[in-house]
Tab-separated table of C-alpha atoms in Angstrom:
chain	number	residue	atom	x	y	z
A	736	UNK	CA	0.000	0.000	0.000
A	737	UNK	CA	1.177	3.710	-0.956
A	738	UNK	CA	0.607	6.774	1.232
A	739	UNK	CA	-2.762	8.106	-0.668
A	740	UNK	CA	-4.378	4.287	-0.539
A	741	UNK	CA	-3.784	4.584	2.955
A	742	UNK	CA	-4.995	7.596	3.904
A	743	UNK	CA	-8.209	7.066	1.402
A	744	UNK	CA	-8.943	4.169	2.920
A	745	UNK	CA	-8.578	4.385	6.814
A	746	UNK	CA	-10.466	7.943	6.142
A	747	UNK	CA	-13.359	5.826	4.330
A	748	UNK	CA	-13.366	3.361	7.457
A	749	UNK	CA	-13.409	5.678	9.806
A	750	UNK	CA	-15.512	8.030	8.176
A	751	UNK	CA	-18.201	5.352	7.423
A	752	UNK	CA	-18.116	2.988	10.056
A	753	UNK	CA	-21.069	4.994	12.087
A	754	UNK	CA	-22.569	6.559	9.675
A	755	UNK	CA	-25.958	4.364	7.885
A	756	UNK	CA	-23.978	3.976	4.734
A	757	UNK	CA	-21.393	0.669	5.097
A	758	UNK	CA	-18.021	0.499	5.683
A	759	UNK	CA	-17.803	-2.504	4.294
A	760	UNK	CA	-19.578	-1.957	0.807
A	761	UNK	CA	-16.854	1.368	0.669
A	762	UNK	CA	-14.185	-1.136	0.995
A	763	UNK	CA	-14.956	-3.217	-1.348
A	764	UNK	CA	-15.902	-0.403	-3.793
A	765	UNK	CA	-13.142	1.982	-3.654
A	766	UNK	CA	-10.358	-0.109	-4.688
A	767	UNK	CA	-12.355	-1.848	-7.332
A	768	UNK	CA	-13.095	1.438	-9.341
A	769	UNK	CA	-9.744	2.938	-8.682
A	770	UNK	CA	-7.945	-0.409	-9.608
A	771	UNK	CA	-5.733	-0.195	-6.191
A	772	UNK	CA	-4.402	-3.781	-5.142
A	773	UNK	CA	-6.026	-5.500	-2.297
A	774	UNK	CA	-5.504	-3.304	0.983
A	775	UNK	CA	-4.500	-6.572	2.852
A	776	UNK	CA	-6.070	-8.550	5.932
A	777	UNK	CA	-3.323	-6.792	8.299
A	778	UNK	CA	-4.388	-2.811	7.012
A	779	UNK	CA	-8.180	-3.878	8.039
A	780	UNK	CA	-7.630	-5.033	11.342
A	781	UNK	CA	-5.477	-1.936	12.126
A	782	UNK	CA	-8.321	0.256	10.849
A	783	UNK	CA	-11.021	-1.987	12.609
A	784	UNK	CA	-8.933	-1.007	15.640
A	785	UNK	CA	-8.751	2.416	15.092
A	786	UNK	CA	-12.897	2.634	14.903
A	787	UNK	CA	-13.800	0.325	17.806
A	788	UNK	CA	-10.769	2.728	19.888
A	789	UNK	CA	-12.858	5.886	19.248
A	790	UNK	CA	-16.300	4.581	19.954
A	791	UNK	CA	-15.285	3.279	23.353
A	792	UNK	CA	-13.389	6.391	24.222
A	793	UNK	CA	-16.463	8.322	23.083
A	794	UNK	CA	-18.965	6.045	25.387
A	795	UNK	CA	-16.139	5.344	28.132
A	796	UNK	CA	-18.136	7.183	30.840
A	797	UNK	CA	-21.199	4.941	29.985
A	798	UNK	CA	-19.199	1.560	29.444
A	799	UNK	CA	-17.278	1.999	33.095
A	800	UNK	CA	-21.142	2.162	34.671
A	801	UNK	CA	-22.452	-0.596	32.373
A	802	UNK	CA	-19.155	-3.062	33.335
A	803	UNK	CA	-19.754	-2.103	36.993
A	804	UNK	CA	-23.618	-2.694	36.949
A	805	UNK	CA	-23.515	-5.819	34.654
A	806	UNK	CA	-21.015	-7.271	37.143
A	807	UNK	CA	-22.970	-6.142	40.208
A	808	UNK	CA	-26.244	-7.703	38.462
A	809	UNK	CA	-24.492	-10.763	38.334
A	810	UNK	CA	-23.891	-11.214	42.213
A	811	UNK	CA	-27.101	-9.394	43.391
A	812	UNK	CA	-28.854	-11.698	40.816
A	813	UNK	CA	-30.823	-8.886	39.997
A	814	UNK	CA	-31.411	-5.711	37.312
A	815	UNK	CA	-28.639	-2.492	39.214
A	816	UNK	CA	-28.502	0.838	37.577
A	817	UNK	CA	-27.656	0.333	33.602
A	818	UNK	CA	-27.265	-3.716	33.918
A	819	UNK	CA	-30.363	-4.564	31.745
A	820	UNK	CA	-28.734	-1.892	29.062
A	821	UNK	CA	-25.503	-3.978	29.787
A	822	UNK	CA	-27.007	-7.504	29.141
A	823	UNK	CA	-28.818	-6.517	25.997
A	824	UNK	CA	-25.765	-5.048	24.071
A	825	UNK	CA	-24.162	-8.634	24.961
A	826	UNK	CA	-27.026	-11.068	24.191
A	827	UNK	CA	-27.887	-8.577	20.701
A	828	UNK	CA	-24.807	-9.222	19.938
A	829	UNK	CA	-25.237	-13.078	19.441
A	830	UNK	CA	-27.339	-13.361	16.189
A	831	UNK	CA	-24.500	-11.480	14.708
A	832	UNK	CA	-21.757	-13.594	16.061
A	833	UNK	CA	-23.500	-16.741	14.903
A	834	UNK	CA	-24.530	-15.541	11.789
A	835	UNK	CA	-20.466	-14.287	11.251
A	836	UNK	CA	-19.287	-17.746	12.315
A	837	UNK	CA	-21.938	-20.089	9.920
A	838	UNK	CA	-21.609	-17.400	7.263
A	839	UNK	CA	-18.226	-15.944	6.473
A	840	UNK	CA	-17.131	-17.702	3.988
A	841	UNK	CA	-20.437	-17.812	2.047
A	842	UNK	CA	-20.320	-14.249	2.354
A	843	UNK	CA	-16.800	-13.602	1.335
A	844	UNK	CA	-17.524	-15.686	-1.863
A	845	UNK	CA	-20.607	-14.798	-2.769
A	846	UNK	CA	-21.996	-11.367	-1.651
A	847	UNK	CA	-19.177	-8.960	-2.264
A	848	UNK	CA	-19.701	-8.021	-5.732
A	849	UNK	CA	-21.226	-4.354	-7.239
A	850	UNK	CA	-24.640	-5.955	-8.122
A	851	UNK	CA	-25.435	-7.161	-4.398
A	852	UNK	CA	-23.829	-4.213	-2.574
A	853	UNK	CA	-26.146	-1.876	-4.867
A	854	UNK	CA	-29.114	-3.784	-4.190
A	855	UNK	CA	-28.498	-3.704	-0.272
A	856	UNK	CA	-27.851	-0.029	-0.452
A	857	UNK	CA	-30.950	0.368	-1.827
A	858	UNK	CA	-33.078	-1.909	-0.030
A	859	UNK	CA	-31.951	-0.587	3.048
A	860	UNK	CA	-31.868	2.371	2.210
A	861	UNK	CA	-35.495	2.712	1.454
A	862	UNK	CA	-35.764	1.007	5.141
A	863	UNK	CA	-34.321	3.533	6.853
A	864	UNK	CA	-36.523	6.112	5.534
A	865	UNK	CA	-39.520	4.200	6.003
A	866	UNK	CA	-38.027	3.839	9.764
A	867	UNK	CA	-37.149	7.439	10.231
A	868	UNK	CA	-40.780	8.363	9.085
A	869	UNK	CA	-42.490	5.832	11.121
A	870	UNK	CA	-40.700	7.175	14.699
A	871	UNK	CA	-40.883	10.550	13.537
A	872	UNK	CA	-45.042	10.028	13.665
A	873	UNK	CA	-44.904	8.406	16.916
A	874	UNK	CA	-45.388	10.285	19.752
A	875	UNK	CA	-44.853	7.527	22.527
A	876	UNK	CA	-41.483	6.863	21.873
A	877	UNK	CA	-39.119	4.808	24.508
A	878	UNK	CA	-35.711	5.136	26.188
A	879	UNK	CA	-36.077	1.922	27.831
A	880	UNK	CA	-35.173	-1.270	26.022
A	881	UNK	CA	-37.153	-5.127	27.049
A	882	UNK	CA	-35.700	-7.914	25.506
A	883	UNK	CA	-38.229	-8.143	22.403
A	884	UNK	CA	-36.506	-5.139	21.754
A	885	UNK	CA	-33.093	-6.912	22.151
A	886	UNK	CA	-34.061	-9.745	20.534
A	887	UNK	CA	-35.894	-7.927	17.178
A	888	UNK	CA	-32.455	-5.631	16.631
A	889	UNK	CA	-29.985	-7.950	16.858
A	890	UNK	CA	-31.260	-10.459	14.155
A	891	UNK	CA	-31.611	-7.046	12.418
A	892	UNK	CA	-28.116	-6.848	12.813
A	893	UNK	CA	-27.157	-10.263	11.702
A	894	UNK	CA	-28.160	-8.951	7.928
A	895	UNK	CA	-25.459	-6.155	8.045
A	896	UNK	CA	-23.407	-9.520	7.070
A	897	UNK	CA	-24.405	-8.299	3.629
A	898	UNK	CA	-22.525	-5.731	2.454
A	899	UNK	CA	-24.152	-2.503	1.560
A	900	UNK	CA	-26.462	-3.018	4.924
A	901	UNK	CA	-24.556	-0.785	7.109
A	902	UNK	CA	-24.220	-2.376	10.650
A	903	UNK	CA	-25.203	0.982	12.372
A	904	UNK	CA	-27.971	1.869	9.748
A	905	UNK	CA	-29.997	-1.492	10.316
A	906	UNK	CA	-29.489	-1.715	14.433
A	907	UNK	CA	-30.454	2.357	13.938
A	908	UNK	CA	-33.388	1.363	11.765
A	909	UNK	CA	-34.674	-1.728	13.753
A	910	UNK	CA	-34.626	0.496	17.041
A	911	UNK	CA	-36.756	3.283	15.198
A	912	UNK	CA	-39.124	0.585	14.144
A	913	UNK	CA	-40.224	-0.716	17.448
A	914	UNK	CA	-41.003	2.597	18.593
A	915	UNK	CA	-37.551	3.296	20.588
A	916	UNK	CA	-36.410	6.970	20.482
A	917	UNK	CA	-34.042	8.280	17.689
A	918	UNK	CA	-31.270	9.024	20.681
A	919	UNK	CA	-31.727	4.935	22.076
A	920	UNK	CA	-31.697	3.682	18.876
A	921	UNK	CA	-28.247	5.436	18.155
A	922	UNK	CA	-26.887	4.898	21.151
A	923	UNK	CA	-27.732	1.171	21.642
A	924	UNK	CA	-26.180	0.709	17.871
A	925	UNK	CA	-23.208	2.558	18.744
A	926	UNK	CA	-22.772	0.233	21.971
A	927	UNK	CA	-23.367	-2.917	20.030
A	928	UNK	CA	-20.618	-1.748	17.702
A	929	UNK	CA	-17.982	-2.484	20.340
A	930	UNK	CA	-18.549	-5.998	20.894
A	931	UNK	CA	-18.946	-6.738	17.182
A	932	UNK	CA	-16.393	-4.748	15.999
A	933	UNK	CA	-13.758	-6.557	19.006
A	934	UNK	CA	-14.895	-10.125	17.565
A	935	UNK	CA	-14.666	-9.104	13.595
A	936	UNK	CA	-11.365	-8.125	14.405
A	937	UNK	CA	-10.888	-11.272	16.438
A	938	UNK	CA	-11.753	-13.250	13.794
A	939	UNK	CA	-9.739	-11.410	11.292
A	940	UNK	CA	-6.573	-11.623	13.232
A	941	UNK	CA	-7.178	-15.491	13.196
A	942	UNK	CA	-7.562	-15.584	9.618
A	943	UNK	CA	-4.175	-13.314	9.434
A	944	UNK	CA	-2.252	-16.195	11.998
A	945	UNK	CA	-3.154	-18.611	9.510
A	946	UNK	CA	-1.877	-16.529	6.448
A	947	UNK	CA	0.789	-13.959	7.720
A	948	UNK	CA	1.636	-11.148	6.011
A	949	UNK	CA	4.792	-8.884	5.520
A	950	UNK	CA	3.941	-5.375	7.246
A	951	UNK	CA	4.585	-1.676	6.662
A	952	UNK	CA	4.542	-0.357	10.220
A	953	UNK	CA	4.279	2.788	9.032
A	954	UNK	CA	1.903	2.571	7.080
A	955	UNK	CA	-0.209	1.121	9.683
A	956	UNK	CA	0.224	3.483	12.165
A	957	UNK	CA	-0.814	6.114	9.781
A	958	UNK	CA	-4.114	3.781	9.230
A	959	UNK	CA	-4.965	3.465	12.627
A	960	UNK	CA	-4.707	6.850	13.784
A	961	UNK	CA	-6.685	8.474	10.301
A	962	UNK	CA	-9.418	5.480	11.304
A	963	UNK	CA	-9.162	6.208	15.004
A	964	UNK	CA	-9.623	10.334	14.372
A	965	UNK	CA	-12.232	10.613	11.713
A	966	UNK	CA	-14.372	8.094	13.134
A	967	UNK	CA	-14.104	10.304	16.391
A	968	UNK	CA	-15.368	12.943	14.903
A	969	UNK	CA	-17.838	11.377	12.635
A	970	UNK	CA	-19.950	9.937	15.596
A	971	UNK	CA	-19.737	13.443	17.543
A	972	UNK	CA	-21.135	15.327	14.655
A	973	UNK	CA	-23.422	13.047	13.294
A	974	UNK	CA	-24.842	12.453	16.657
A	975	UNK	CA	-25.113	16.745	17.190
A	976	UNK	CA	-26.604	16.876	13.257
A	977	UNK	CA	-29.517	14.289	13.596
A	978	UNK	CA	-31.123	17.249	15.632
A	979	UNK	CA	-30.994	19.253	12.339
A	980	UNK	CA	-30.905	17.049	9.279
A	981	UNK	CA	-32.222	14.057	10.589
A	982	UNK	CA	-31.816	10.466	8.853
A	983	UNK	CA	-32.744	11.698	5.301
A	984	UNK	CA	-29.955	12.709	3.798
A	985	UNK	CA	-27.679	9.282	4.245
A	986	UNK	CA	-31.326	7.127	3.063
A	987	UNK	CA	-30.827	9.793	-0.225
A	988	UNK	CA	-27.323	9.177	-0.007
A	989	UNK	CA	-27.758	5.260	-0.577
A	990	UNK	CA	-30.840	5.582	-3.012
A	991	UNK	CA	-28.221	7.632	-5.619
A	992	UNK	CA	-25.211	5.411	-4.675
A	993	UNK	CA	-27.363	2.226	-5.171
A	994	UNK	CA	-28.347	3.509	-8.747
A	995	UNK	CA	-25.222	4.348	-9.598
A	996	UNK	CA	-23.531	1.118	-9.223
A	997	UNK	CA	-26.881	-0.519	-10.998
A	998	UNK	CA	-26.431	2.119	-13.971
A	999	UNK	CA	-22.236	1.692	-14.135
């Protein structure tokens, strides 16, 4: 990898890792139609690092309660403080790590190509407008998940295994469609990141034992902190814009991306 692919590409992660637009599907796509070689199994983990680093630095105030009260939970052997919020992030997360375990390879072989990832970012798309219009008409809204709601976004979540889904745009859109508030649906999404980010990369770094890989360190470094940075920043701002543009413009975001990679 050169100095421009790298700093492209950890600025795509990192940009579009919280955003409702797919990280992945950017991966795949901006190499292919700028004919760059293969990024490499090591330059994704780094850059998966970089992300899940800035999302628990951003939520470290609320993860410190939700360790404490999850753990307290445990020996009281009953709900303390944030515990419940702490148990669903970890049992949503389970769909997902199933579905990543039966399904990788099936997906690596068969859903990464221009055709699916424009259908998805369509499809989904479409979705998360519907989703966005829905909440916006309800006016009973909740902050408070039960474990339907648990249950109902993280099979949602086990379809961002398709790329063009966007992890964060269906866990967003599943929590606006059972009537959870626009600021709980972010902010569970954003806290089921962690977890699923730490075991992509997991599994990623297995794949990379089994095949190891000569390394630019510099290179790297440069990765991880671009990733680290603008995915930062991304989740501050988008969280401060929702207030003001709302969900629309990423769902017409996706609708012209999806038709451009149909039309091309």
């Amino acid at each position: 990898m050169d100095f421009i692919q790298t700093i492209v590409l950890a600025l795509v992660q990192g940009l579009s890792e919280f955003l409702p637009i797919s990280s992945s599907a950017h991966l795949i796509l901006v190499p292919k139609f700028t004919d760059w070689p293969d990024q490499g199994l090591v330059f994704d983990v780094v850059v998966h690092l970089g992300t899940l680093s800035a999302i628990v630095f951003y939520y470290r105030a609320i993860l410190k309660t939700l360790i404490n009260d999850f753990f307290y939970s445990i020996v009281k052997i009953q709900t303390i403080g944030q515990s419940r919020l702490a148990w669903g992030v970890l049992l949503g997360t389970i769909p997902v790590g199933l579905a990543g375990l039966l399904l990788k390879d099936f997906v690596e072989v068969n859903l990464r190509s221009t055709e699916v990832i424009a259908y998805a970012t369509l499809a989904f798309g479409l979705l998360l407008g519907f989703s966005s219009w829905v909440n916006a008409g309800n006016k009973h809204t909740r902050d408070i998940l039960n474990w339907t709601d648990v249950g109902f976004i993280g099979l949602m979540q086990a379809s961002a295994l398709i790329p063009g889904t966007s992890r964060s745009g269906i866990t967003i859109t599943a929590g606006l469609l059972i009537g959870l508030s626009r600021k709980m649906s972010i902010q569970f999404a954003f806290l089921l990141s962690i977890p699923v980010i730490t075991l992509s990369a997991l599994l990623m770094m297995l794949d990379l034992y089994q095949q190891p890989q000569l390394v630019d360190w510099s290179m790297l470094i440069l990765g991880f902190v671009l990733a680290a940075v603008s995915s930062y920043l991304t989740v501050v701002f988008f969280i401060k814009l929702l207030d003001t543009i709302g969900l629309m413009p990423f769902v017409v975001y996706r609708i012209i991306l999806g038709v451009l990679l149909l039309v091309l």
